[in-house]
PDB file of C-alpha atoms in Angstrom:
ATOM      1  CA  MET A   1      -0.827   2.323 -28.111  1.00 42.00           C
ATOM      2  CA  PRO A   2       0.934   5.266 -29.879  1.00 45.00           C
ATOM      3  CA  GLN A   3       2.038   6.633 -26.504  1.00 44.00           C
ATOM      4  CA  ILE A   4       3.655   3.312 -25.565  1.00 43.00           C
ATOM      5  CA  ARG A   5       5.608   3.236 -28.838  1.00 44.00           C
ATOM      6  CA  ILE A   6       6.867   6.785 -28.289  1.00 38.00           C
ATOM      7  CA  VAL A   7       8.001   5.938 -24.758  1.00 44.00           C
ATOM      8  CA  ALA A   8       9.908   2.903 -26.004  1.00 45.00           C
ATOM      9  CA  GLU A   9      11.624   4.896 -28.760  1.00 46.00           C
ATOM     10  CA  ASN A  10      12.877   7.485 -26.242  1.00 46.00           C
ATOM     11  CA  SER A  11      14.861   4.806 -24.424  1.00 49.00           C
ATOM     12  CA  SER A  12      18.013   2.975 -25.455  1.00 62.00           C
ATOM     13  CA  VAL A  13      16.496  -0.316 -24.245  1.00 78.00           C
ATOM     14  CA  THR A  14      13.245  -2.039 -25.144  1.00 84.00           C
ATOM     15  CA  GLU A  15      13.136  -4.356 -22.140  1.00 87.00           C
ATOM     16  CA  PHE A  16      14.555  -4.875 -18.666  1.00 90.00           C
ATOM     17  CA  THR A  17      15.642  -7.992 -16.800  1.00 89.00           C
ATOM     18  CA  LEU A  18      14.485  -8.121 -13.187  1.00 89.00           C
ATOM     19  CA  ALA A  19      17.187  -9.690 -11.004  1.00 86.00           C
ATOM     20  CA  GLY A  20      14.634 -10.912  -8.461  1.00 83.00           C
ATOM     21  CA  LEU A  21      14.826 -11.196  -4.706  1.00 82.00           C
ATOM     22  CA  THR A  22      17.810 -13.575  -4.546  1.00 79.00           C
ATOM     23  CA  ASP A  23      20.305 -15.258  -6.886  1.00 78.00           C
ATOM     24  CA  GLN A  24      20.761 -18.377  -4.727  1.00 82.00           C
ATOM     25  CA  PRO A  25      19.278 -21.399  -6.604  1.00 79.00           C
ATOM     26  CA  GLY A  26      18.502 -23.334  -3.422  1.00 83.00           C
ATOM     27  CA  LEU A  27      16.144 -20.605  -2.197  1.00 85.00           C
ATOM     28  CA  GLN A  28      14.170 -20.061  -5.407  1.00 88.00           C
ATOM     29  CA  ILE A  29      11.535 -22.807  -5.046  1.00 91.00           C
ATOM     30  CA  PRO A  30      10.969 -22.374  -1.267  1.00 92.00           C
ATOM     31  CA  LEU A  31      10.576 -18.614  -1.769  1.00 90.00           C
ATOM     32  CA  PHE A  32       8.186 -19.203  -4.673  1.00 93.00           C
ATOM     33  CA  PHE A  33       5.812 -21.242  -2.508  1.00 95.00           C
ATOM     34  CA  LEU A  34       6.248 -18.872   0.443  1.00 93.00           C
ATOM     35  CA  PHE A  35       5.272 -15.770  -1.520  1.00 93.00           C
ATOM     36  CA  LEU A  36       2.603 -17.650  -3.459  1.00 95.00           C
ATOM     37  CA  GLY A  37       1.062 -18.468  -0.079  1.00 95.00           C
ATOM     38  CA  PHE A  38       1.389 -14.824   0.981  1.00 94.00           C
ATOM     39  CA  TYR A  39      -0.300 -13.670  -2.227  1.00 95.00           C
ATOM     40  CA  LEU A  40      -3.183 -16.135  -1.991  1.00 95.00           C
ATOM     41  CA  PHE A  41      -3.716 -15.125   1.648  1.00 94.00           C
ATOM     42  CA  THR A  42      -3.684 -11.461   0.586  1.00 94.00           C
ATOM     43  CA  VAL A  43      -6.222 -12.025  -2.195  1.00 95.00           C
ATOM     44  CA  VAL A  44      -8.585 -14.089  -0.042  1.00 94.00           C
ATOM     45  CA  GLY A  45      -8.274 -11.769   2.959  1.00 92.00           C
ATOM     46  CA  ASN A  46      -8.827  -8.503   1.119  1.00 94.00           C
ATOM     47  CA  LEU A  47     -11.519  -9.726  -1.279  1.00 94.00           C
ATOM     48  CA  GLY A  48     -13.228 -11.433   1.666  1.00 90.00           C
ATOM     49  CA  LEU A  49     -13.257  -8.182   3.644  1.00 91.00           C
ATOM     50  CA  ILE A  50     -14.521  -6.251   0.612  1.00 93.00           C
ATOM     51  CA  THR A  51     -17.328  -8.793   0.160  1.00 91.00           C
ATOM     52  CA  LEU A  52     -18.309  -8.732   3.844  1.00 89.00           C
ATOM     53  CA  ILE A  53     -18.507  -4.945   3.937  1.00 89.00           C
ATOM     54  CA  GLY A  54     -20.467  -4.856   0.695  1.00 88.00           C
ATOM     55  CA  LEU A  55     -23.022  -7.493   1.776  1.00 86.00           C
ATOM     56  CA  ASN A  56     -23.699  -6.295   5.344  1.00 83.00           C
ATOM     57  CA  SER A  57     -25.629  -3.046   5.663  1.00 82.00           C
ATOM     58  CA  HIS A  58     -24.592  -2.492   9.304  1.00 82.00           C
ATOM     59  CA  LEU A  59     -21.000  -2.109   8.044  1.00 83.00           C
ATOM     60  CA  HIS A  60     -21.963   0.738   5.713  1.00 89.00           C
ATOM     61  CA  THR A  61     -20.374   3.390   7.930  1.00 90.00           C
ATOM     62  CA  PRO A  62     -17.481   5.829   7.299  1.00 92.00           C
ATOM     63  CA  MET A  63     -14.987   3.593   9.132  1.00 89.00           C
ATOM     64  CA  TYR A  64     -15.805   0.576   6.961  1.00 90.00           C
ATOM     65  CA  PHE A  65     -16.109   2.718   3.845  1.00 94.00           C
ATOM     66  CA  PHE A  66     -12.417   3.592   4.219  1.00 94.00           C
ATOM     67  CA  LEU A  67     -11.551   0.017   5.218  1.00 91.00           C
ATOM     68  CA  PHE A  68     -13.306  -1.207   2.046  1.00 94.00           C
ATOM     69  CA  ASN A  69     -11.065   1.072  -0.031  1.00 96.00           C
ATOM     70  CA  LEU A  70      -7.955   0.103   1.950  1.00 94.00           C
ATOM     71  CA  SER A  71      -8.614  -3.560   1.142  1.00 94.00           C
ATOM     72  CA  PHE A  72      -9.198  -2.681  -2.522  1.00 96.00           C
ATOM     73  CA  ILE A  73      -5.897  -0.769  -2.665  1.00 95.00           C
ATOM     74  CA  ASP A  74      -3.999  -3.584  -0.901  1.00 93.00           C
ATOM     75  CA  PHE A  75      -5.397  -6.185  -3.296  1.00 95.00           C
ATOM     76  CA  CYS A  76      -4.568  -4.080  -6.369  1.00 95.00           C
ATOM     77  CA  TYR A  77      -0.993  -3.129  -5.591  1.00 89.00           C
ATOM     78  CA  SER A  78      -0.156  -6.611  -4.352  1.00 93.00           C
ATOM     79  CA  THR A  79      -1.453  -7.918  -7.693  1.00 94.00           C
ATOM     80  CA  VAL A  80       0.663  -5.349  -9.562  1.00 94.00           C
ATOM     81  CA  ILE A  81       3.851  -6.622  -7.860  1.00 93.00           C
ATOM     82  CA  THR A  82       3.657 -10.212  -6.596  1.00 93.00           C
ATOM     83  CA  PRO A  83       2.790 -12.249  -9.747  1.00 92.00           C
ATOM     84  CA  LYS A  84       5.800 -10.794 -11.589  1.00 90.00           C
ATOM     85  CA  MET A  85       7.999 -11.454  -8.557  1.00 91.00           C
ATOM     86  CA  LEU A  86       6.861 -15.102  -8.532  1.00 91.00           C
ATOM     87  CA  VAL A  87       8.021 -15.467 -12.142  1.00 89.00           C
ATOM     88  CA  SER A  88      11.576 -14.571 -11.099  1.00 86.00           C
ATOM     89  CA  PHE A  89      11.701 -17.619  -8.801  1.00 89.00           C
ATOM     90  CA  VAL A  90      10.858 -20.164 -11.532  1.00 87.00           C
ATOM     91  CA  SER A  91      12.423 -18.688 -14.673  1.00 84.00           C
ATOM     92  CA  ALA A  92      16.060 -18.302 -15.678  1.00 77.00           C
ATOM     93  CA  LYS A  93      15.459 -14.762 -16.932  1.00 82.00           C
ATOM     94  CA  ASN A  94      12.599 -12.559 -15.752  1.00 85.00           C
ATOM     95  CA  ILE A  95      12.131 -10.099 -18.624  1.00 89.00           C
ATOM     96  CA  ILE A  96       9.721  -7.168 -18.632  1.00 91.00           C
ATOM     97  CA  SER A  97       9.223  -4.800 -21.564  1.00 91.00           C
ATOM     98  CA  TYR A  98      10.027  -1.113 -21.233  1.00 92.00           C
ATOM     99  CA  ALA A  99       6.338  -0.187 -21.535  1.00 92.00           C
ATOM    100  CA  GLY A 100       5.415  -2.939 -19.063  1.00 93.00           C
ATOM    101  CA  CYS A 101       8.013  -1.681 -16.597  1.00 94.00           C
ATOM    102  CA  MET A 102       6.753   1.907 -16.755  1.00 94.00           C
ATOM    103  CA  THR A 103       3.172   0.661 -16.409  1.00 95.00           C
ATOM    104  CA  GLN A 104       4.064  -1.416 -13.336  1.00 96.00           C
ATOM    105  CA  LEU A 105       5.919   1.568 -11.856  1.00 95.00           C
ATOM    106  CA  PHE A 106       2.921   3.874 -12.387  1.00 96.00           C
ATOM    107  CA  PHE A 107       0.296   1.582 -10.856  1.00 96.00           C
ATOM    108  CA  PHE A 108       2.567   0.537  -7.991  1.00 94.00           C
ATOM    109  CA  LEU A 109       3.150   4.184  -7.062  1.00 94.00           C
ATOM    110  CA  PHE A 110      -0.519   5.067  -7.567  1.00 96.00           C
ATOM    111  CA  PHE A 111      -1.716   2.443  -5.090  1.00 95.00           C
ATOM    112  CA  VAL A 112       1.124   2.948  -2.578  1.00 91.00           C
ATOM    113  CA  VAL A 113       0.586   6.721  -2.403  1.00 93.00           C
ATOM    114  CA  SER A 114      -3.176   6.153  -2.203  1.00 96.00           C
ATOM    115  CA  GLU A 115      -2.618   3.803   0.733  1.00 92.00           C
ATOM    116  CA  SER A 116      -0.620   6.409   2.653  1.00 92.00           C
ATOM    117  CA  PHE A 117      -3.462   8.932   2.298  1.00 95.00           C
ATOM    118  CA  ILE A 118      -6.270   6.433   2.999  1.00 95.00           C
ATOM    119  CA  LEU A 119      -4.515   5.631   6.288  1.00 91.00           C
ATOM    120  CA  SER A 120      -4.497   9.333   7.164  1.00 94.00           C
ATOM    121  CA  ALA A 121      -8.207   9.593   6.273  1.00 94.00           C
ATOM    122  CA  MET A 122      -8.880   6.654   8.600  1.00 92.00           C
ATOM    123  CA  ALA A 123      -6.931   8.413  11.380  1.00 91.00           C
ATOM    124  CA  TYR A 124      -9.102  11.515  10.915  1.00 93.00           C
ATOM    125  CA  ASP A 125     -12.209   9.313  11.053  1.00 92.00           C
ATOM    126  CA  ARG A 126     -11.039   7.803  14.371  1.00 89.00           C
ATOM    127  CA  TYR A 127     -10.307  11.301  15.710  1.00 90.00           C
ATOM    128  CA  VAL A 128     -13.851  12.476  14.979  1.00 92.00           C
ATOM    129  CA  ALA A 129     -15.373   9.269  16.373  1.00 88.00           C
ATOM    130  CA  ILE A 130     -13.513   9.498  19.702  1.00 86.00           C
ATOM    131  CA  CYS A 131     -13.115  13.258  20.226  1.00 86.00           C
ATOM    132  CA  ASP A 132     -16.448  14.492  18.785  1.00 86.00           C
ATOM    133  CA  PRO A 133     -18.820  11.510  18.884  1.00 85.00           C
ATOM    134  CA  LEU A 134     -21.967  13.672  19.083  1.00 88.00           C
ATOM    135  CA  VAL A 135     -21.287  15.268  15.693  1.00 91.00           C
ATOM    136  CA  TYR A 136     -19.677  12.200  14.098  1.00 91.00           C
ATOM    137  CA  THR A 137     -22.557  11.463  11.724  1.00 90.00           C
ATOM    138  CA  ALA A 138     -22.738  15.063  10.518  1.00 91.00           C
ATOM    139  CA  THR A 139     -18.963  15.531  10.263  1.00 92.00           C
ATOM    140  CA  MET A 140     -18.323  12.252   8.452  1.00 94.00           C
ATOM    141  CA  SER A 141     -21.262  12.559   6.071  1.00 94.00           C
ATOM    142  CA  PRO A 142     -21.288  10.581   2.790  1.00 94.00           C
ATOM    143  CA  GLN A 143     -20.326  13.740   0.906  1.00 95.00           C
ATOM    144  CA  VAL A 144     -17.310  14.353   3.171  1.00 95.00           C
ATOM    145  CA  CYS A 145     -16.213  10.713   2.883  1.00 96.00           C
ATOM    146  CA  LEU A 146     -16.469  10.885  -0.901  1.00 96.00           C
ATOM    147  CA  LEU A 147     -14.426  14.101  -1.017  1.00 96.00           C
ATOM    148  CA  LEU A 148     -11.755  12.540   1.206  1.00 96.00           C
ATOM    149  CA  LEU A 149     -11.650   9.497  -1.066  1.00 96.00           C
ATOM    150  CA  LEU A 150     -11.302  11.664  -4.174  1.00 97.00           C
ATOM    151  CA  GLY A 151      -8.403  13.415  -2.449  1.00 96.00           C
ATOM    152  CA  VAL A 152      -6.808  10.050  -1.648  1.00 96.00           C
ATOM    153  CA  TYR A 153      -6.905   8.814  -5.244  1.00 97.00           C
ATOM    154  CA  GLY A 154      -6.078  12.279  -6.598  1.00 97.00           C
ATOM    155  CA  MET A 155      -2.850  12.387  -4.581  1.00 96.00           C
ATOM    156  CA  GLY A 156      -2.099   8.820  -5.704  1.00 96.00           C
ATOM    157  CA  PHE A 157      -2.496   9.779  -9.361  1.00 97.00           C
ATOM    158  CA  ALA A 158      -0.436  12.979  -8.982  1.00 96.00           C
ATOM    159  CA  GLY A 159       2.449  11.186  -7.246  1.00 94.00           C
ATOM    160  CA  ALA A 160       2.504   8.286  -9.713  1.00 95.00           C
ATOM    161  CA  MET A 161       2.302  10.561 -12.754  1.00 96.00           C
ATOM    162  CA  THR A 162       5.105  12.820 -11.483  1.00 95.00           C
ATOM    163  CA  HIS A 163       7.539   9.958 -10.831  1.00 94.00           C
ATOM    164  CA  THR A 164       6.684   8.104 -14.051  1.00 95.00           C
ATOM    165  CA  ALA A 165       6.989  11.227 -16.206  1.00 93.00           C
ATOM    166  CA  CYS A 166      10.424  11.942 -14.702  1.00 92.00           C
ATOM    167  CA  MET A 167      11.480   8.326 -15.311  1.00 93.00           C
ATOM    168  CA  VAL A 168      10.374   8.367 -18.960  1.00 91.00           C
ATOM    169  CA  ARG A 169      12.699  11.300 -19.741  1.00 88.00           C
ATOM    170  CA  LEU A 170      15.777   9.226 -18.833  1.00 88.00           C
ATOM    171  CA  THR A 171      17.888   7.171 -21.222  1.00 87.00           C
ATOM    172  CA  PHE A 172      18.875   3.721 -20.001  1.00 87.00           C
ATOM    173  CA  CYS A 173      22.184   2.033 -20.748  1.00 77.00           C
ATOM    174  CA  ALA A 174      22.792  -1.305 -22.439  1.00 69.00           C
ATOM    175  CA  ASN A 175      23.063  -3.009 -19.048  1.00 69.00           C
ATOM    176  CA  SER A 176      19.326  -3.327 -18.464  1.00 79.00           C
ATOM    177  CA  VAL A 177      19.431  -5.663 -15.429  1.00 86.00           C
ATOM    178  CA  VAL A 178      17.332  -4.059 -12.677  1.00 87.00           C
ATOM    179  CA  ASP A 179      18.577  -5.208  -9.269  1.00 85.00           C
ATOM    180  CA  HIS A 180      15.112  -5.708  -7.830  1.00 87.00           C
ATOM    181  CA  TYR A 181      12.037  -7.930  -8.121  1.00 89.00           C
ATOM    182  CA  MET A 182       9.944  -5.068  -9.525  1.00 91.00           C
ATOM    183  CA  CYS A 183      10.260  -1.794 -11.422  1.00 91.00           C
ATOM    184  CA  ASP A 184      10.812   0.645  -8.569  1.00 89.00           C
ATOM    185  CA  ILE A 185      12.217   4.171  -8.647  1.00 88.00           C
ATOM    186  CA  LEU A 186      15.667   3.770  -7.085  1.00 85.00           C
ATOM    187  CA  PRO A 187      16.712   0.535  -8.896  1.00 87.00           C
ATOM    188  CA  LEU A 188      15.679   2.083 -12.237  1.00 90.00           C
ATOM    189  CA  LEU A 189      17.672   5.255 -11.539  1.00 89.00           C
ATOM    190  CA  GLU A 190      20.775   3.088 -11.121  1.00 86.00           C
ATOM    191  CA  ARG A 191      20.343   1.833 -14.701  1.00 87.00           C
ATOM    192  CA  SER A 192      20.209   5.322 -16.230  1.00 86.00           C
ATOM    193  CA  CYS A 193      23.182   6.566 -18.233  1.00 85.00           C
ATOM    194  CA  THR A 194      21.976  10.179 -18.083  1.00 84.00           C
ATOM    195  CA  SER A 195      21.872  12.553 -15.112  1.00 85.00           C
ATOM    196  CA  THR A 196      19.348  11.602 -12.444  1.00 86.00           C
ATOM    197  CA  HIS A 197      19.719  14.705 -10.255  1.00 89.00           C
ATOM    198  CA  VAL A 198      16.237  15.979 -11.170  1.00 89.00           C
ATOM    199  CA  ASN A 199      14.717  12.567 -10.463  1.00 87.00           C
ATOM    200  CA  GLU A 200      16.443  12.299  -7.096  1.00 88.00           C
ATOM    201  CA  LEU A 201      15.211  15.764  -6.146  1.00 90.00           C
ATOM    202  CA  VAL A 202      11.679  14.808  -7.188  1.00 89.00           C
ATOM    203  CA  VAL A 203      11.920  11.615  -5.114  1.00 87.00           C
ATOM    204  CA  PHE A 204      12.827  13.516  -1.943  1.00 86.00           C
ATOM    205  CA  ILE A 205      10.207  16.225  -2.521  1.00 90.00           C
ATOM    206  CA  VAL A 206       7.277  14.088  -3.696  1.00 89.00           C
ATOM    207  CA  VAL A 207       7.964  11.131  -1.394  1.00 82.00           C
ATOM    208  CA  GLY A 208       8.495  13.621   1.428  1.00 83.00           C
ATOM    209  CA  ILE A 209       5.025  15.049   0.751  1.00 89.00           C
ATOM    210  CA  ASP A 210       3.400  11.625   0.272  1.00 87.00           C
ATOM    211  CA  ILE A 211       4.856  10.380   3.558  1.00 83.00           C
ATOM    212  CA  GLY A 212       5.131  13.671   5.467  1.00 85.00           C
ATOM    213  CA  VAL A 213       1.577  15.007   4.998  1.00 91.00           C
ATOM    214  CA  PRO A 214      -0.180  11.753   6.021  1.00 90.00           C
ATOM    215  CA  THR A 215       2.300  11.262   8.886  1.00 87.00           C
ATOM    216  CA  VAL A 216       1.644  14.750  10.290  1.00 91.00           C
ATOM    217  CA  THR A 217      -2.113  14.232   9.890  1.00 92.00           C
ATOM    218  CA  ILE A 218      -1.937  10.895  11.708  1.00 90.00           C
ATOM    219  CA  LEU A 219       0.294  12.252  14.502  1.00 89.00           C
ATOM    220  CA  ILE A 220      -1.984  15.250  15.126  1.00 92.00           C
ATOM    221  CA  SER A 221      -5.076  13.027  15.055  1.00 89.00           C
ATOM    222  CA  TYR A 222      -3.611  10.591  17.566  1.00 87.00           C
ATOM    223  CA  ALA A 223      -2.255  13.355  19.805  1.00 88.00           C
ATOM    224  CA  LEU A 224      -5.806  14.715  20.076  1.00 89.00           C
ATOM    225  CA  ILE A 225      -7.182  11.184  20.511  1.00 87.00           C
ATOM    226  CA  LEU A 226      -4.705  10.462  23.306  1.00 85.00           C
ATOM    227  CA  SER A 227      -5.590  13.730  25.031  1.00 86.00           C
ATOM    228  CA  SER A 228      -9.276  12.819  24.816  1.00 84.00           C
ATOM    229  CA  ILE A 229      -8.698   9.271  26.092  1.00 81.00           C
ATOM    230  CA  LEU A 230      -6.774  10.529  29.133  1.00 79.00           C
ATOM    231  CA  CYS A 231      -9.820  12.560  30.082  1.00 79.00           C
ATOM    232  CA  ILE A 232     -11.966   9.411  30.235  1.00 73.00           C
ATOM    233  CA  HIS A 233     -12.410   8.440  33.886  1.00 73.00           C
ATOM    234  CA  SER A 234     -13.346   4.770  33.547  1.00 74.00           C
ATOM    235  CA  THR A 235     -10.652   2.174  32.817  1.00 73.00           C
ATOM    236  CA  GLU A 236     -13.080   0.262  30.618  1.00 71.00           C
ATOM    237  CA  GLY A 237     -13.738   3.369  28.533  1.00 68.00           C
ATOM    238  CA  LYS A 238     -10.020   4.028  28.047  1.00 69.00           C
ATOM    239  CA  PHE A 239      -9.388   0.412  27.047  1.00 71.00           C
ATOM    240  CA  LYS A 240     -12.251   0.471  24.555  1.00 69.00           C
ATOM    241  CA  ALA A 241     -10.935   3.678  22.957  1.00 67.00           C
ATOM    242  CA  PHE A 242      -7.367   2.323  22.748  1.00 69.00           C
ATOM    243  CA  SER A 243      -8.549  -0.982  21.246  1.00 68.00           C
ATOM    244  CA  THR A 244     -10.490   0.938  18.594  1.00 67.00           C
ATOM    245  CA  CYS A 245      -7.250   2.581  17.395  1.00 73.00           C
ATOM    246  CA  SER A 246      -4.726  -0.219  17.961  1.00 70.00           C
ATOM    247  CA  SER A 247      -5.245  -1.970  14.614  1.00 71.00           C
ATOM    248  CA  HIS A 248      -4.799   1.257  12.690  1.00 72.00           C
ATOM    249  CA  ILE A 249      -1.644   2.177  14.652  1.00 77.00           C
ATOM    250  CA  ILE A 250      -0.054  -1.204  13.826  1.00 75.00           C
ATOM    251  CA  ALA A 251      -0.863  -0.844  10.102  1.00 76.00           C
ATOM    252  CA  VAL A 252       0.483   2.725  10.034  1.00 79.00           C
ATOM    253  CA  ALA A 253       3.739   1.751  11.787  1.00 76.00           C
ATOM    254  CA  LEU A 254       4.413  -1.127   9.362  1.00 75.00           C
ATOM    255  CA  PHE A 255       3.586   0.813   6.212  1.00 77.00           C
ATOM    256  CA  PHE A 256       5.208   4.178   6.919  1.00 75.00           C
ATOM    257  CA  GLY A 257       8.206   2.676   8.731  1.00 72.00           C
ATOM    258  CA  SER A 258       9.233   0.473   5.822  1.00 66.00           C
ATOM    259  CA  GLY A 259       8.440   3.167   3.233  1.00 64.00           C
ATOM    260  CA  ALA A 260      10.496   5.854   4.961  1.00 63.00           C
ATOM    261  CA  PHE A 261      13.383   3.431   5.491  1.00 63.00           C
ATOM    262  CA  MET A 262      13.418   2.622   1.774  1.00 59.00           C
ATOM    263  CA  TYR A 263      13.041   6.077   0.189  1.00 55.00           C
ATOM    264  CA  LEU A 264      14.165   8.739   2.666  1.00 55.00           C
ATOM    265  CA  LYS A 265      17.687   7.441   3.329  1.00 55.00           C
ATOM    266  CA  PRO A 266      20.631   8.070   0.956  1.00 54.00           C
ATOM    267  CA  SER A 267      21.360   5.071  -1.269  1.00 50.00           C
ATOM    268  CA  SER A 268      24.944   4.983   0.079  1.00 48.00           C
ATOM    269  CA  LEU A 269      23.549   4.172   3.527  1.00 46.00           C
ATOM    270  CA  LEU A 270      21.032   1.624   2.251  1.00 47.00           C
ATOM    271  CA  PRO A 271      22.423  -1.154  -0.002  1.00 49.00           C
ATOM    272  CA  MET A 272      19.921  -2.423  -2.580  1.00 50.00           C
ATOM    273  CA  ASN A 273      19.702  -5.871  -0.957  1.00 57.00           C
ATOM    274  CA  GLN A 274      18.498  -4.223   2.255  1.00 57.00           C
ATOM    275  CA  GLY A 275      16.165  -2.081   0.167  1.00 61.00           C
ATOM    276  CA  LYS A 276      14.587  -5.223  -1.299  1.00 74.00           C
ATOM    277  CA  VAL A 277      13.913  -6.617   2.155  1.00 72.00           C
ATOM    278  CA  SER A 278      12.479  -3.300   3.326  1.00 72.00           C
ATOM    279  CA  SER A 279      10.207  -3.028   0.278  1.00 77.00           C
ATOM    280  CA  LEU A 280       8.869  -6.541   0.960  1.00 82.00           C
ATOM    281  CA  PHE A 281       7.078  -5.141   4.008  1.00 78.00           C
ATOM    282  CA  TYR A 282       4.906  -2.627   2.154  1.00 76.00           C
ATOM    283  CA  THR A 283       4.505  -4.655  -1.074  1.00 84.00           C
ATOM    284  CA  THR A 284       3.826  -8.102   0.424  1.00 88.00           C
ATOM    285  CA  VAL A 285       3.554  -8.204   4.215  1.00 84.00           C
ATOM    286  CA  VAL A 286       1.370  -5.119   4.838  1.00 84.00           C
ATOM    287  CA  PRO A 287      -1.344  -6.025   2.247  1.00 89.00           C
ATOM    288  CA  MET A 288      -1.449  -9.533   3.749  1.00 89.00           C
ATOM    289  CA  LEU A 289      -1.648  -8.413   7.397  1.00 84.00           C
ATOM    290  CA  ASN A 290      -4.126  -5.536   7.031  1.00 84.00           C
ATOM    291  CA  PRO A 291      -7.234  -7.759   6.701  1.00 85.00           C
ATOM    292  CA  VAL A 292      -6.049  -9.749   9.724  1.00 83.00           C
ATOM    293  CA  ILE A 293      -5.283  -6.857  12.064  1.00 80.00           C
ATOM    294  CA  TYR A 294      -8.498  -5.043  11.094  1.00 78.00           C
ATOM    295  CA  SER A 295     -10.799  -8.037  11.502  1.00 74.00           C
ATOM    296  CA  LEU A 296      -9.563 -10.443  14.198  1.00 63.00           C
ATOM    297  CA  ARG A 297     -10.301  -8.042  17.063  1.00 61.00           C
ATOM    298  CA  ASN A 298     -13.298  -6.426  15.379  1.00 70.00           C
ATOM    299  CA  LYS A 299     -16.650  -7.607  16.727  1.00 71.00           C
ATOM    300  CA  ASP A 300     -18.602  -6.056  13.840  1.00 71.00           C
ATOM    301  CA  VAL A 301     -16.580  -7.948  11.224  1.00 75.00           C
ATOM    302  CA  LYS A 302     -16.854 -11.216  13.190  1.00 71.00           C
ATOM    303  CA  PHE A 303     -20.626 -10.767  13.464  1.00 74.00           C
ATOM    304  CA  ALA A 304     -20.899  -9.988   9.735  1.00 72.00           C
ATOM    305  CA  LEU A 305     -18.854 -13.104   8.900  1.00 73.00           C
ATOM    306  CA  LYS A 306     -21.043 -15.356  11.075  1.00 73.00           C
ATOM    307  CA  LYS A 307     -24.180 -13.781   9.637  1.00 73.00           C
ATOM    308  CA  THR A 308     -23.010 -14.203   6.027  1.00 71.00           C
ATOM    309  CA  LEU A 309     -21.802 -17.796   6.517  1.00 69.00           C
ATOM    310  CA  GLY A 310     -24.999 -18.615   8.417  1.00 66.00           C
ATOM    311  CA  LYS A 311     -27.134 -17.426   5.518  1.00 58.00           C
ATOM    312  CA  LYS A 312     -25.144 -19.529   3.027  1.00 52.00           C
ATOM    313  CA  TRP A 313     -25.369 -22.648   5.161  1.00 48.00           C
ATOM    314  CA  PHE A 314     -29.090 -22.108   5.732  1.00 42.00           C
ATOM    315  CA  SER A 315     -29.660 -21.654   1.998  1.00 46.00           C
TER     316      SER A 315
END
């Protein structure tokens, strides 16, 4: 509690007003129900996948270990963002305290950065499974998986702490209306009445690392996977290998594409309204779609679902 009071005293404002996704009255209620539906689907999908993996021992493998954590991350950062966004559709003024805004910013960044690195860990897992299947169990041992996971959350914490610490040092002007539906880096920088050059440099460096390192890891992994697949003689074998990776490729393209479009382009080339739409993909659409694209074409998940539902009905 003392830390929160100190943070608030260092700013010229004690609260922010979130402008929301749109200012058109006729769209507020339809958008409320649309994104409420998205959020409920996200919660059910991700918690359902977490429950399935936890209850079925045959899913206790490295691939599903990372998928379990991906679903946990998606559920958490969707919950950090969406409920507050829903408030903006049904209230005249969506106010968030300074401490609440910095808290939302920290946890949003923590889970988003963690997601980028968990996707790269999953790409490495697929590389080992396809390119070195004989040593897969030894290479992806529980100890290795745990170390990779600690690295994922460690990078998430480091990125979130760096951005939040840089944001706290700024002084914000009397006009505290944030042109966004959440407390994000770029909209908050626009409300600062002190120099943001250091913050902008940190954004390009840290976001570059948080997107660049996982992207390079994923590209190298899939280049080696593709090379290995091309060496498979049977068409059936090639198709099976491609289908194993297709879900992950779709999730990676959606997440990194929208993230790079939002943060790695100069603000002069990307108006904030377009930035809002872009950020919807990785804050709302990606967490909702991940359980779908990882389970619909997955025979193991389908079998686990039938097995779990069968047990409940039998009981």
